[in-house]
JSON list of C-alpha atoms in Angstrom, two decimals:
[
{"chain": "I", "resi": 738, "resn": "MET", "atom": "CA", "xyz": [-5.50, -139.46, 68.01]},
{"chain": "I", "resi": 739, "resn": "GLN", "atom": "CA", "xyz": [-3.85, -140.83, 71.15]},
{"chain": "I", "resi": 740, "resn": "PHE", "atom": "CA", "xyz": [-5.21, -143.41, 73.15]},
{"chain": "I", "resi": 741, "resn": "LEU", "atom": "CA", "xyz": [-4.91, -145.39, 76.42]},
{"chain": "I", "resi": 742, "resn": "THR", "atom": "CA", "xyz": [-6.67, -148.80, 76.46]},
{"chain": "I", "resi": 743, "resn": "ASP", "atom": "CA", "xyz": [-7.92, -150.21, 79.74]},
{"chain": "I", "resi": 744, "resn": "GLN", "atom": "CA", "xyz": [-7.13, -153.77, 80.83]},
{"chain": "I", "resi": 745, "resn": "ASP", "atom": "CA", "xyz": [-10.37, -155.36, 79.36]},
{"chain": "I", "resi": 746, "resn": "VAL", "atom": "CA", "xyz": [-9.62, -154.07, 75.66]},
{"chain": "I", "resi": 747, "resn": "TYR", "atom": "CA", "xyz": [-8.81, -156.99, 73.21]},
{"chain": "I", "resi": 748, "resn": "GLN", "atom": "CA", "xyz": [-5.22, -157.01, 71.54]},
{"chain": "I", "resi": 749, "resn": "SER", "atom": "CA", "xyz": [-6.85, -157.35, 68.26]},
{"chain": "I", "resi": 750, "resn": "THR", "atom": "CA", "xyz": [-8.66, -153.79, 68.99]},
{"chain": "I", "resi": 751, "resn": "ILE", "atom": "CA", "xyz": [-5.18, -152.32, 69.78]},
{"chain": "I", "resi": 752, "resn": "ASN", "atom": "CA", "xyz": [-3.69, -153.74, 66.68]},
{"chain": "I", "resi": 753, "resn": "TYR", "atom": "CA", "xyz": [-6.74, -152.45, 64.79]},
{"chain": "I", "resi": 754, "resn": "LEU", "atom": "CA", "xyz": [-6.31, -149.27, 65.91]},
{"chain": "I", "resi": 755, "resn": "LYS", "atom": "CA", "xyz": [-2.60, -149.07, 65.33]},
{"chain": "I", "resi": 756, "resn": "ASN", "atom": "CA", "xyz": [-2.88, -150.43, 62.09]},
{"chain": "I", "resi": 757, "resn": "LEU", "atom": "CA", "xyz": [-5.12, -147.23, 61.38]},
{"chain": "I", "resi": 758, "resn": "GLY", "atom": "CA", "xyz": [-2.12, -144.85, 62.40]},
{"chain": "I", "resi": 759, "resn": "HIS", "atom": "CA", "xyz": [-3.58, -144.05, 66.27]},
{"chain": "I", "resi": 760, "resn": "ASN", "atom": "CA", "xyz": [-1.12, -143.86, 68.96]},
{"chain": "I", "resi": 761, "resn": "VAL", "atom": "CA", "xyz": [-2.08, -146.83, 71.51]},
{"chain": "I", "resi": 762, "resn": "ILE", "atom": "CA", "xyz": [-0.66, -147.65, 75.04]},
{"chain": "I", "resi": 763, "resn": "ARG", "atom": "CA", "xyz": [-2.13, -150.00, 77.05]},
{"chain": "I", "resi": 764, "resn": "ALA", "atom": "CA", "xyz": [-2.51, -149.48, 80.84]},
{"chain": "I", "resi": 765, "resn": "LYS", "atom": "CA", "xyz": [-0.29, -152.50, 81.15]},
{"chain": "I", "resi": 766, "resn": "ASP", "atom": "CA", "xyz": [2.25, -151.00, 79.83]},
{"chain": "I", "resi": 767, "resn": "ILE", "atom": "CA", "xyz": [2.61, -148.21, 81.90]},
{"chain": "I", "resi": 768, "resn": "GLY", "atom": "CA", "xyz": [2.19, -150.09, 85.13]},
{"chain": "I", "resi": 769, "resn": "PHE", "atom": "CA", "xyz": [-1.40, -149.78, 85.73]},
{"chain": "I", "resi": 770, "resn": "GLU", "atom": "CA", "xyz": [-2.45, -153.02, 85.50]},
{"chain": "I", "resi": 771, "resn": "ARG", "atom": "CA", "xyz": [-3.98, -153.13, 88.93]},
{"chain": "I", "resi": 772, "resn": "ALA", "atom": "CA", "xyz": [-4.74, -149.53, 89.12]},
{"chain": "I", "resi": 773, "resn": "SER", "atom": "CA", "xyz": [-8.80, -148.57, 89.80]},
{"chain": "I", "resi": 774, "resn": "ASP", "atom": "CA", "xyz": [-10.75, -146.94, 87.27]},
{"chain": "I", "resi": 775, "resn": "ASN", "atom": "CA", "xyz": [-10.37, -143.60, 88.74]},
{"chain": "I", "resi": 776, "resn": "GLU", "atom": "CA", "xyz": [-6.44, -143.65, 88.65]},
{"chain": "I", "resi": 777, "resn": "ILE", "atom": "CA", "xyz": [-6.60, -144.85, 85.14]},
{"chain": "I", "resi": 778, "resn": "LEU", "atom": "CA", "xyz": [-9.01, -142.24, 83.88]},
{"chain": "I", "resi": 779, "resn": "GLN", "atom": "CA", "xyz": [-6.93, -139.56, 85.46]},
{"chain": "I", "resi": 780, "resn": "ARG", "atom": "CA", "xyz": [-3.63, -140.94, 83.83]},
{"chain": "I", "resi": 781, "resn": "ALA", "atom": "CA", "xyz": [-5.51, -140.77, 80.44]},
{"chain": "I", "resi": 782, "resn": "ALA", "atom": "CA", "xyz": [-6.49, -137.26, 81.09]},
{"chain": "I", "resi": 783, "resn": "LYS", "atom": "CA", "xyz": [-2.99, -136.06, 82.33]},
{"chain": "I", "resi": 784, "resn": "ASP", "atom": "CA", "xyz": [-1.49, -137.75, 78.95]},
{"chain": "I", "resi": 785, "resn": "GLN", "atom": "CA", "xyz": [-4.07, -136.13, 76.97]},
{"chain": "I", "resi": 786, "resn": "ARG", "atom": "CA", "xyz": [-5.31, -139.51, 75.64]},
{"chain": "I", "resi": 787, "resn": "ILE", "atom": "CA", "xyz": [-9.12, -140.69, 75.23]},
{"chain": "I", "resi": 788, "resn": "LEU", "atom": "CA", "xyz": [-9.78, -143.97, 77.33]},
{"chain": "I", "resi": 789, "resn": "ILE", "atom": "CA", "xyz": [-10.91, -146.87, 75.44]},
{"chain": "I", "resi": 790, "resn": "THR", "atom": "CA", "xyz": [-12.72, -149.64, 77.73]},
{"chain": "I", "resi": 791, "resn": "ARG", "atom": "CA", "xyz": [-15.08, -151.87, 77.88]},
{"chain": "I", "resi": 792, "resn": "ASP", "atom": "CA", "xyz": [-15.87, -151.57, 81.41]},
{"chain": "I", "resi": 793, "resn": "LYS", "atom": "CA", "xyz": [-19.59, -149.82, 81.75]},
{"chain": "I", "resi": 794, "resn": "ASP", "atom": "CA", "xyz": [-18.49, -148.32, 85.44]},
{"chain": "I", "resi": 795, "resn": "PHE", "atom": "CA", "xyz": [-16.44, -145.82, 83.84]},
{"chain": "I", "resi": 796, "resn": "GLY", "atom": "CA", "xyz": [-20.06, -144.44, 82.59]},
{"chain": "I", "resi": 797, "resn": "ALA", "atom": "CA", "xyz": [-21.13, -144.37, 86.53]},
{"chain": "I", "resi": 798, "resn": "LEU", "atom": "CA", "xyz": [-18.07, -142.63, 87.09]},
{"chain": "I", "resi": 799, "resn": "THR", "atom": "CA", "xyz": [-18.18, -139.79, 84.60]},
{"chain": "I", "resi": 800, "resn": "PHE", "atom": "CA", "xyz": [-21.67, -138.73, 85.23]},
{"chain": "I", "resi": 801, "resn": "VAL", "atom": "CA", "xyz": [-21.99, -139.46, 89.27]},
{"chain": "I", "resi": 802, "resn": "THR", "atom": "CA", "xyz": [-18.53, -137.68, 90.14]},
{"chain": "I", "resi": 803, "resn": "HIS", "atom": "CA", "xyz": [-17.82, -135.22, 86.84]},
{"chain": "I", "resi": 804, "resn": "ILE", "atom": "CA", "xyz": [-14.12, -136.32, 86.82]},
{"chain": "I", "resi": 805, "resn": "ASN", "atom": "CA", "xyz": [-12.88, -134.61, 83.88]},
{"chain": "I", "resi": 806, "resn": "SER", "atom": "CA", "xyz": [-11.31, -136.70, 81.09]},
{"chain": "I", "resi": 807, "resn": "SER", "atom": "CA", "xyz": [-10.01, -136.43, 77.46]},
{"chain": "I", "resi": 808, "resn": "GLY", "atom": "CA", "xyz": [-12.74, -138.67, 76.59]},
{"chain": "I", "resi": 809, "resn": "ILE", "atom": "CA", "xyz": [-14.07, -142.18, 77.24]},
{"chain": "I", "resi": 810, "resn": "ILE", "atom": "CA", "xyz": [-15.13, -144.82, 74.33]},
{"chain": "I", "resi": 811, "resn": "LEU", "atom": "CA", "xyz": [-16.78, -147.75, 75.94]},
{"chain": "I", "resi": 812, "resn": "LEU", "atom": "CA", "xyz": [-16.82, -150.34, 73.33]},
{"chain": "I", "resi": 813, "resn": "ARG", "atom": "CA", "xyz": [-20.31, -152.76, 73.39]},
{"chain": "I", "resi": 814, "resn": "ILE", "atom": "CA", "xyz": [-18.46, -155.74, 71.81]},
{"chain": "I", "resi": 815, "resn": "ALA", "atom": "CA", "xyz": [-18.17, -159.34, 72.26]},
{"chain": "I", "resi": 816, "resn": "PRO", "atom": "CA", "xyz": [-16.16, -161.76, 70.18]},
{"chain": "I", "resi": 817, "resn": "ASP", "atom": "CA", "xyz": [-18.73, -162.50, 67.63]},
{"chain": "I", "resi": 818, "resn": "THR", "atom": "CA", "xyz": [-19.42, -158.72, 67.01]},
{"chain": "I", "resi": 819, "resn": "LEU", "atom": "CA", "xyz": [-15.71, -158.28, 66.84]},
{"chain": "I", "resi": 820, "resn": "ASN", "atom": "CA", "xyz": [-15.51, -157.04, 63.13]},
{"chain": "I", "resi": 821, "resn": "SER", "atom": "CA", "xyz": [-18.69, -154.58, 63.14]},
{"chain": "I", "resi": 822, "resn": "VAL", "atom": "CA", "xyz": [-17.71, -152.80, 66.19]},
{"chain": "I", "resi": 823, "resn": "HIS", "atom": "CA", "xyz": [-14.42, -152.22, 64.67]},
{"chain": "I", "resi": 824, "resn": "GLU", "atom": "CA", "xyz": [-15.86, -151.12, 61.56]},
{"chain": "I", "resi": 825, "resn": "GLU", "atom": "CA", "xyz": [-18.09, -148.48, 63.72]},
{"chain": "I", "resi": 826, "resn": "LEU", "atom": "CA", "xyz": [-15.06, -147.45, 65.49]},
{"chain": "I", "resi": 827, "resn": "SER", "atom": "CA", "xyz": [-13.56, -146.86, 62.66]},
{"chain": "I", "resi": 828, "resn": "ARG", "atom": "CA", "xyz": [-16.26, -145.17, 61.09]},
{"chain": "I", "resi": 829, "resn": "PHE", "atom": "CA", "xyz": [-16.76, -143.13, 64.21]},
{"chain": "I", "resi": 830, "resn": "LEU", "atom": "CA", "xyz": [-13.21, -141.93, 64.33]},
{"chain": "I", "resi": 831, "resn": "ASN", "atom": "CA", "xyz": [-12.99, -141.12, 60.50]},
{"chain": "I", "resi": 832, "resn": "GLU", "atom": "CA", "xyz": [-16.14, -138.84, 61.09]},
{"chain": "I", "resi": 833, "resn": "HIS", "atom": "CA", "xyz": [-15.09, -136.93, 64.26]},
{"chain": "I", "resi": 834, "resn": "SER", "atom": "CA", "xyz": [-11.26, -136.86, 63.96]},
{"chain": "I", "resi": 835, "resn": "ASN", "atom": "CA", "xyz": [-10.95, -133.13, 64.24]},
{"chain": "I", "resi": 836, "resn": "ASP", "atom": "CA", "xyz": [-13.61, -133.11, 67.31]},
{"chain": "I", "resi": 837, "resn": "ASN", "atom": "CA", "xyz": [-12.76, -132.63, 70.87]},
{"chain": "I", "resi": 838, "resn": "PHE", "atom": "CA", "xyz": [-13.80, -135.30, 73.18]},
{"chain": "I", "resi": 839, "resn": "LYS", "atom": "CA", "xyz": [-13.24, -133.62, 76.58]},
{"chain": "I", "resi": 840, "resn": "ASN", "atom": "CA", "xyz": [-15.70, -135.15, 79.20]},
{"chain": "I", "resi": 841, "resn": "CYS", "atom": "CA", "xyz": [-17.50, -137.07, 76.54]},
{"chain": "I", "resi": 842, "resn": "PHE", "atom": "CA", "xyz": [-18.40, -140.81, 77.01]},
{"chain": "I", "resi": 843, "resn": "ILE", "atom": "CA", "xyz": [-18.62, -142.31, 73.72]},
{"chain": "I", "resi": 844, "resn": "VAL", "atom": "CA", "xyz": [-20.42, -145.62, 73.21]},
{"chain": "I", "resi": 845, "resn": "ILE", "atom": "CA", "xyz": [-19.57, -147.68, 70.21]},
{"chain": "I", "resi": 846, "resn": "GLU", "atom": "CA", "xyz": [-21.64, -151.03, 69.43]},
{"chain": "I", "resi": 847, "resn": "PRO", "atom": "CA", "xyz": [-22.35, -152.97, 66.08]},
{"chain": "I", "resi": 848, "resn": "GLY", "atom": "CA", "xyz": [-23.90, -150.35, 63.53]},
{"chain": "I", "resi": 849, "resn": "ARG", "atom": "CA", "xyz": [-23.98, -147.50, 66.04]},
{"chain": "I", "resi": 850, "resn": "HIS", "atom": "CA", "xyz": [-22.51, -144.93, 68.22]},
{"chain": "I", "resi": 851, "resn": "ARG", "atom": "CA", "xyz": [-23.50, -142.27, 70.80]},
{"chain": "I", "resi": 852, "resn": "ILE", "atom": "CA", "xyz": [-22.09, -139.37, 72.50]},
{"chain": "I", "resi": 853, "resn": "ARG", "atom": "CA", "xyz": [-22.91, -137.75, 75.68]},
{"chain": "I", "resi": 854, "resn": "THR", "atom": "CA", "xyz": [-21.35, -135.10, 77.54]},
{"chain": "I", "resi": 855, "resn": "SER", "atom": "CA", "xyz": [-21.02, -135.22, 81.31]},
{"chain": "I", "resi": 856, "resn": "ARG", "atom": "CA", "xyz": [-21.04, -131.53, 81.84]}
]
């Protein structure tokens, strides 16, 4: 899968995804370190990448403005839950490897995940 990570995603999470074989670029790598949430989401959609973030504001952006996306994964993660969130993220990606996440908002937290569509 192809991902764009927001500025707030831990480097260890980026490394974890790359080690699983996913194509991951950081917002910073494409000059978006100061971009608005809207700009980052639009860029992810343009590049057909699923956005990974820890920023809950993307939920409001998705459900209030109905901006099209290739999918958003919100990681409810803290340093002490890092491993359990990585395990749930891996489980989720394995279970849904062939799914289309267009306009989906996915929340990953220790031991569970939820999927909502914005339309």
